[in-house]
Short mmCIF file of N, CA and C in Angstrom, two decimals:
data_model
loop_
_atom_site.label_atom_id
_atom_site.label_comp_id
_atom_site.label_asym_id
_atom_site.label_seq_id
_atom_site.Cartn_x
_atom_site.Cartn_y
_atom_site.Cartn_z
N MET A 1 -11.92 -6.63 -6.15
CA MET A 1 -10.87 -6.27 -5.22
C MET A 1 -10.60 -4.78 -5.32
N GLU A 2 -10.29 -4.18 -4.21
CA GLU A 2 -9.99 -2.76 -4.17
C GLU A 2 -8.69 -2.48 -4.90
N HIS A 3 -8.64 -1.34 -5.59
CA HIS A 3 -7.43 -0.98 -6.32
C HIS A 3 -6.84 0.33 -5.85
N THR A 4 -7.66 1.21 -5.26
CA THR A 4 -7.14 2.47 -4.74
C THR A 4 -7.88 2.86 -3.46
N THR A 5 -7.18 3.57 -2.61
CA THR A 5 -7.76 4.18 -1.42
C THR A 5 -7.14 5.55 -1.30
N GLN A 6 -7.96 6.54 -0.95
CA GLN A 6 -7.46 7.91 -0.85
C GLN A 6 -7.58 8.42 0.59
N TYR A 7 -6.56 9.17 0.99
CA TYR A 7 -6.50 9.80 2.30
C TYR A 7 -6.33 11.30 2.09
N ALA A 8 -7.16 12.11 2.72
CA ALA A 8 -7.07 13.57 2.57
C ALA A 8 -6.29 14.16 3.75
N VAL A 9 -5.29 14.98 3.42
CA VAL A 9 -4.49 15.68 4.43
C VAL A 9 -4.34 17.14 4.01
N HIS A 10 -4.03 18.02 4.97
CA HIS A 10 -3.76 19.41 4.63
C HIS A 10 -2.50 19.49 3.78
N THR A 11 -2.49 20.39 2.80
CA THR A 11 -1.35 20.52 1.91
C THR A 11 -0.06 20.78 2.68
N GLY A 12 -0.14 21.57 3.74
CA GLY A 12 1.05 21.85 4.54
C GLY A 12 1.61 20.63 5.24
N ASP A 13 0.80 19.57 5.37
CA ASP A 13 1.21 18.35 6.06
C ASP A 13 1.57 17.21 5.11
N ARG A 14 1.60 17.45 3.81
CA ARG A 14 1.78 16.33 2.88
C ARG A 14 3.13 15.65 3.02
N CYS A 15 4.19 16.40 3.25
CA CYS A 15 5.51 15.77 3.42
C CYS A 15 5.54 14.92 4.69
N THR A 16 4.98 15.46 5.75
CA THR A 16 4.91 14.72 7.01
C THR A 16 4.06 13.47 6.83
N ALA A 17 2.94 13.59 6.12
CA ALA A 17 2.06 12.44 5.89
C ALA A 17 2.79 11.35 5.11
N MET A 18 3.55 11.73 4.11
CA MET A 18 4.30 10.74 3.33
C MET A 18 5.39 10.09 4.18
N GLU A 19 6.02 10.86 5.05
CA GLU A 19 7.04 10.30 5.95
C GLU A 19 6.40 9.31 6.92
N VAL A 20 5.24 9.68 7.47
CA VAL A 20 4.53 8.79 8.39
C VAL A 20 4.13 7.51 7.67
N ALA A 21 3.60 7.63 6.45
CA ALA A 21 3.20 6.47 5.66
C ALA A 21 4.39 5.58 5.35
N GLY A 22 5.51 6.18 4.95
CA GLY A 22 6.71 5.42 4.65
C GLY A 22 7.23 4.68 5.87
N ALA A 23 7.22 5.35 7.03
CA ALA A 23 7.67 4.72 8.27
C ALA A 23 6.76 3.55 8.65
N ALA A 24 5.46 3.73 8.48
CA ALA A 24 4.51 2.66 8.80
C ALA A 24 4.72 1.46 7.88
N LEU A 25 4.96 1.72 6.60
CA LEU A 25 5.21 0.63 5.65
C LEU A 25 6.51 -0.10 5.98
N ARG A 26 7.56 0.65 6.32
CA ARG A 26 8.83 0.02 6.71
C ARG A 26 8.64 -0.85 7.94
N GLN A 27 7.91 -0.33 8.92
CA GLN A 27 7.69 -1.05 10.16
C GLN A 27 6.94 -2.36 9.92
N SER A 28 6.11 -2.39 8.89
CA SER A 28 5.36 -3.62 8.58
C SER A 28 6.13 -4.56 7.66
N GLY A 29 7.41 -4.24 7.37
CA GLY A 29 8.26 -5.16 6.62
C GLY A 29 8.40 -4.86 5.13
N HIS A 30 7.91 -3.73 4.67
CA HIS A 30 8.03 -3.36 3.26
C HIS A 30 9.36 -2.67 3.00
N ARG A 31 9.90 -2.87 1.81
CA ARG A 31 11.05 -2.09 1.34
C ARG A 31 10.45 -0.84 0.71
N VAL A 32 10.89 0.32 1.14
CA VAL A 32 10.28 1.58 0.72
C VAL A 32 11.27 2.41 -0.07
N GLU A 33 10.84 2.85 -1.26
CA GLU A 33 11.63 3.75 -2.09
C GLU A 33 10.81 5.01 -2.29
N SER A 34 11.45 6.16 -2.12
CA SER A 34 10.74 7.42 -2.26
C SER A 34 11.38 8.24 -3.38
N THR A 35 10.53 8.72 -4.29
CA THR A 35 11.00 9.59 -5.37
C THR A 35 10.00 10.74 -5.48
N GLY A 36 10.42 11.92 -5.10
CA GLY A 36 9.53 13.08 -5.17
C GLY A 36 8.31 12.88 -4.30
N GLY A 37 7.13 12.97 -4.89
CA GLY A 37 5.89 12.81 -4.15
C GLY A 37 5.33 11.41 -4.22
N THR A 38 6.17 10.42 -4.55
CA THR A 38 5.71 9.04 -4.70
C THR A 38 6.53 8.10 -3.83
N ILE A 39 5.84 7.15 -3.21
CA ILE A 39 6.50 6.10 -2.45
C ILE A 39 6.11 4.77 -3.09
N THR A 40 7.10 3.93 -3.31
CA THR A 40 6.85 2.57 -3.78
C THR A 40 7.29 1.62 -2.68
N ALA A 41 6.36 0.75 -2.25
CA ALA A 41 6.64 -0.20 -1.18
C ALA A 41 6.48 -1.61 -1.73
N THR A 42 7.49 -2.44 -1.51
CA THR A 42 7.43 -3.82 -1.97
C THR A 42 7.73 -4.75 -0.81
N THR A 43 7.20 -5.96 -0.91
CA THR A 43 7.48 -6.99 0.07
C THR A 43 7.41 -8.34 -0.63
N GLY A 44 8.11 -9.31 -0.11
CA GLY A 44 8.06 -10.66 -0.66
C GLY A 44 9.01 -10.87 -1.81
N ASN A 45 8.85 -12.03 -2.44
CA ASN A 45 9.73 -12.46 -3.51
C ASN A 45 8.91 -12.65 -4.78
N ARG A 46 9.16 -11.83 -5.78
CA ARG A 46 8.38 -11.86 -7.02
C ARG A 46 8.54 -13.19 -7.76
N LEU A 47 9.76 -13.66 -7.90
CA LEU A 47 10.02 -14.89 -8.64
C LEU A 47 9.31 -16.09 -8.00
N LEU A 48 9.45 -16.22 -6.68
CA LEU A 48 8.77 -17.33 -6.00
C LEU A 48 7.26 -17.24 -6.18
N THR A 49 6.72 -16.05 -6.10
CA THR A 49 5.28 -15.88 -6.24
C THR A 49 4.81 -16.25 -7.63
N ILE A 50 5.57 -15.87 -8.65
CA ILE A 50 5.21 -16.22 -10.02
C ILE A 50 5.31 -17.73 -10.24
N LEU A 51 6.39 -18.32 -9.75
CA LEU A 51 6.61 -19.75 -9.98
C LEU A 51 5.70 -20.66 -9.15
N LEU A 52 5.50 -20.31 -7.88
CA LEU A 52 4.80 -21.21 -6.98
C LEU A 52 3.38 -20.77 -6.61
N GLY A 53 3.02 -19.54 -6.91
CA GLY A 53 1.66 -19.07 -6.64
C GLY A 53 1.27 -19.22 -5.19
N ALA A 54 0.15 -19.90 -4.95
CA ALA A 54 -0.41 -20.03 -3.61
C ALA A 54 0.43 -20.92 -2.68
N MET A 55 1.40 -21.63 -3.24
CA MET A 55 2.24 -22.48 -2.40
C MET A 55 3.29 -21.68 -1.65
N VAL A 56 3.49 -20.43 -2.03
CA VAL A 56 4.44 -19.56 -1.34
C VAL A 56 3.80 -19.14 -0.01
N HIS A 57 4.60 -19.15 1.04
CA HIS A 57 4.09 -18.69 2.34
C HIS A 57 3.61 -17.25 2.21
N PRO A 58 2.49 -16.89 2.83
CA PRO A 58 1.95 -15.53 2.70
C PRO A 58 2.96 -14.42 3.02
N SER A 59 3.87 -14.68 3.94
CA SER A 59 4.85 -13.65 4.30
C SER A 59 5.89 -13.44 3.20
N ARG A 60 5.99 -14.37 2.24
CA ARG A 60 6.97 -14.27 1.15
C ARG A 60 6.33 -13.91 -0.19
N GLU A 61 5.00 -13.79 -0.22
CA GLU A 61 4.33 -13.41 -1.47
C GLU A 61 4.71 -12.00 -1.88
N PHE A 62 4.91 -11.81 -3.15
CA PHE A 62 5.29 -10.50 -3.68
C PHE A 62 4.08 -9.58 -3.72
N ARG A 63 4.26 -8.40 -3.17
CA ARG A 63 3.25 -7.35 -3.24
C ARG A 63 3.95 -6.02 -3.45
N ARG A 64 3.33 -5.18 -4.22
CA ARG A 64 3.92 -3.87 -4.49
C ARG A 64 2.81 -2.82 -4.47
N TYR A 65 3.03 -1.76 -3.70
CA TYR A 65 2.06 -0.68 -3.58
C TYR A 65 2.73 0.64 -3.90
N GLU A 66 1.91 1.59 -4.32
CA GLU A 66 2.41 2.93 -4.62
C GLU A 66 1.54 3.94 -3.90
N LEU A 67 2.19 4.90 -3.27
CA LEU A 67 1.51 6.04 -2.65
C LEU A 67 1.93 7.28 -3.41
N SER A 68 0.95 8.05 -3.86
CA SER A 68 1.26 9.29 -4.57
C SER A 68 0.40 10.42 -4.02
N THR A 69 0.83 11.65 -4.26
CA THR A 69 0.10 12.81 -3.77
C THR A 69 -0.46 13.62 -4.92
N THR A 70 -1.63 14.19 -4.68
CA THR A 70 -2.26 15.11 -5.61
C THR A 70 -2.71 16.32 -4.81
N VAL A 71 -2.25 17.50 -5.21
CA VAL A 71 -2.58 18.73 -4.49
C VAL A 71 -3.73 19.43 -5.19
N THR A 72 -4.76 19.78 -4.40
CA THR A 72 -5.91 20.53 -4.90
C THR A 72 -6.20 21.65 -3.90
N GLY A 73 -5.79 22.85 -4.22
CA GLY A 73 -6.03 23.97 -3.30
C GLY A 73 -5.31 23.78 -1.99
N THR A 74 -6.10 23.76 -0.90
CA THR A 74 -5.50 23.65 0.43
C THR A 74 -5.48 22.22 0.96
N SER A 75 -5.90 21.27 0.15
CA SER A 75 -5.85 19.89 0.62
C SER A 75 -5.04 19.04 -0.36
N THR A 76 -4.51 17.98 0.19
CA THR A 76 -3.73 17.02 -0.59
C THR A 76 -4.38 15.66 -0.43
N THR A 77 -4.45 14.93 -1.51
CA THR A 77 -4.95 13.56 -1.48
C THR A 77 -3.78 12.62 -1.67
N ILE A 78 -3.64 11.70 -0.75
CA ILE A 78 -2.63 10.65 -0.86
C ILE A 78 -3.37 9.41 -1.33
N THR A 79 -2.94 8.87 -2.45
CA THR A 79 -3.61 7.71 -3.04
C THR A 79 -2.74 6.47 -2.91
N LEU A 80 -3.31 5.43 -2.34
CA LEU A 80 -2.67 4.13 -2.23
C LEU A 80 -3.23 3.27 -3.36
N ARG A 81 -2.34 2.66 -4.14
CA ARG A 81 -2.80 1.78 -5.22
C ARG A 81 -1.83 0.61 -5.38
N HIS A 82 -2.33 -0.44 -6.01
CA HIS A 82 -1.46 -1.56 -6.37
C HIS A 82 -0.54 -1.08 -7.48
N ALA A 83 0.74 -1.37 -7.38
CA ALA A 83 1.68 -0.92 -8.40
C ALA A 83 2.11 -2.05 -9.32
N GLN A 84 1.74 -3.27 -9.03
CA GLN A 84 2.18 -4.39 -9.83
C GLN A 84 1.02 -5.34 -10.04
N HIS A 85 0.65 -5.59 -11.27
CA HIS A 85 -0.45 -6.50 -11.54
C HIS A 85 0.01 -7.78 -12.22
N ALA A 86 1.29 -7.95 -12.44
CA ALA A 86 1.80 -9.11 -13.17
C ALA A 86 1.50 -10.42 -12.47
N THR A 87 1.42 -10.40 -11.14
CA THR A 87 1.18 -11.64 -10.41
C THR A 87 -0.28 -11.80 -10.04
N ALA A 88 -1.17 -11.09 -10.69
CA ALA A 88 -2.58 -11.11 -10.33
C ALA A 88 -3.21 -12.49 -10.45
N VAL A 89 -2.72 -13.33 -11.33
CA VAL A 89 -3.31 -14.65 -11.49
C VAL A 89 -2.60 -15.71 -10.66
N SER A 90 -1.48 -15.38 -10.05
CA SER A 90 -0.72 -16.36 -9.27
C SER A 90 -1.51 -16.80 -8.05
N GLY A 91 -1.69 -18.08 -7.93
CA GLY A 91 -2.31 -18.62 -6.74
C GLY A 91 -3.81 -18.77 -6.83
N GLY A 92 -4.43 -18.40 -7.93
CA GLY A 92 -5.87 -18.56 -8.10
C GLY A 92 -6.67 -17.90 -6.99
N SER A 93 -7.70 -18.58 -6.51
CA SER A 93 -8.57 -17.98 -5.50
C SER A 93 -7.86 -17.83 -4.15
N ILE A 94 -6.94 -18.72 -3.85
CA ILE A 94 -6.17 -18.60 -2.60
C ILE A 94 -5.31 -17.35 -2.65
N GLY A 95 -4.61 -17.15 -3.78
CA GLY A 95 -3.77 -15.96 -3.93
C GLY A 95 -4.60 -14.69 -3.91
N ALA A 96 -5.77 -14.72 -4.55
CA ALA A 96 -6.65 -13.55 -4.57
C ALA A 96 -7.11 -13.20 -3.15
N GLY A 97 -7.47 -14.22 -2.39
CA GLY A 97 -7.88 -13.99 -1.01
C GLY A 97 -6.76 -13.41 -0.17
N ARG A 98 -5.56 -13.91 -0.37
CA ARG A 98 -4.40 -13.38 0.36
C ARG A 98 -4.12 -11.93 -0.03
N ARG A 99 -4.25 -11.62 -1.33
CA ARG A 99 -4.02 -10.24 -1.77
C ARG A 99 -5.05 -9.29 -1.17
N ARG A 100 -6.31 -9.73 -1.11
CA ARG A 100 -7.35 -8.90 -0.49
C ARG A 100 -7.06 -8.65 0.98
N THR A 101 -6.66 -9.71 1.67
CA THR A 101 -6.33 -9.58 3.09
C THR A 101 -5.15 -8.64 3.29
N ALA A 102 -4.10 -8.82 2.49
CA ALA A 102 -2.92 -7.95 2.59
C ALA A 102 -3.28 -6.51 2.28
N TRP A 103 -4.14 -6.30 1.27
CA TRP A 103 -4.57 -4.94 0.91
C TRP A 103 -5.27 -4.28 2.09
N ARG A 104 -6.20 -4.99 2.70
CA ARG A 104 -6.93 -4.44 3.85
C ARG A 104 -6.00 -4.14 5.00
N GLN A 105 -5.00 -5.00 5.23
CA GLN A 105 -4.05 -4.76 6.31
C GLN A 105 -3.23 -3.50 6.06
N VAL A 106 -2.74 -3.32 4.83
CA VAL A 106 -1.95 -2.14 4.50
C VAL A 106 -2.82 -0.89 4.58
N GLU A 107 -4.01 -0.97 4.04
CA GLU A 107 -4.96 0.15 4.06
C GLU A 107 -5.27 0.58 5.50
N THR A 108 -5.57 -0.38 6.36
CA THR A 108 -5.89 -0.10 7.76
C THR A 108 -4.68 0.45 8.50
N MET A 109 -3.51 -0.14 8.25
CA MET A 109 -2.30 0.31 8.91
C MET A 109 -1.97 1.76 8.55
N LEU A 110 -2.10 2.11 7.27
CA LEU A 110 -1.83 3.49 6.85
C LEU A 110 -2.83 4.46 7.45
N GLU A 111 -4.10 4.09 7.44
CA GLU A 111 -5.11 4.97 8.03
C GLU A 111 -4.85 5.20 9.51
N ARG A 112 -4.53 4.14 10.23
CA ARG A 112 -4.24 4.28 11.67
C ARG A 112 -3.02 5.17 11.91
N ALA A 113 -1.97 4.98 11.10
CA ALA A 113 -0.75 5.79 11.27
C ALA A 113 -1.03 7.26 10.99
N LEU A 114 -1.76 7.55 9.91
CA LEU A 114 -2.07 8.95 9.58
C LEU A 114 -3.01 9.56 10.60
N ARG A 115 -3.98 8.78 11.08
CA ARG A 115 -4.92 9.28 12.08
C ARG A 115 -4.20 9.54 13.41
N ALA A 116 -3.32 8.62 13.81
CA ALA A 116 -2.58 8.77 15.06
C ALA A 116 -1.68 10.01 15.02
N ALA A 117 -1.17 10.34 13.83
CA ALA A 117 -0.32 11.53 13.69
C ALA A 117 -1.15 12.80 13.57
N GLY A 118 -2.47 12.66 13.49
CA GLY A 118 -3.36 13.82 13.40
C GLY A 118 -3.32 14.49 12.03
N LEU A 119 -3.08 13.73 10.98
CA LEU A 119 -2.90 14.30 9.65
C LEU A 119 -4.12 14.20 8.75
N LEU A 120 -5.07 13.32 9.05
CA LEU A 120 -6.24 13.18 8.19
C LEU A 120 -7.20 14.35 8.39
N THR A 121 -7.76 14.85 7.26
CA THR A 121 -8.69 15.99 7.35
C THR A 121 -10.14 15.54 7.23
N THR A 122 -10.40 14.42 6.57
CA THR A 122 -11.77 13.93 6.38
C THR A 122 -11.75 12.41 6.51
N PRO A 123 -12.90 11.82 6.72
CA PRO A 123 -12.93 10.35 6.76
C PRO A 123 -12.44 9.79 5.43
N THR A 124 -11.76 8.64 5.47
CA THR A 124 -11.23 8.01 4.27
C THR A 124 -12.31 7.21 3.57
N ARG A 125 -12.00 6.83 2.35
CA ARG A 125 -12.83 6.00 1.47
C ARG A 125 -13.98 6.76 1.04
#
């Protein structure tokens, strides 16, 4: 399963890129917290996911992602990664499949939002 995805943006656009990413995550139903150059996005219910695993409806499964920035010269890399691994075994293969699907959805949604805003400098991945 994928654990990180990187998006390259111009350093002058990094704040805008993080705002666009945060707005896209909020629009998709995530609770977004921003601290400095990091965004933490969560969705679902952690307790239900731990207790019930794959029996929890996919829209209520707990997921947590982190977006952080790294500045190198004139470009900035925004890295999307899983921020919570405690529920990695919840739900067995069904839960793993749902996590992969959710990861791809978040990854695609962020890329589309950044591309639509004209902030990406190079192809992702």
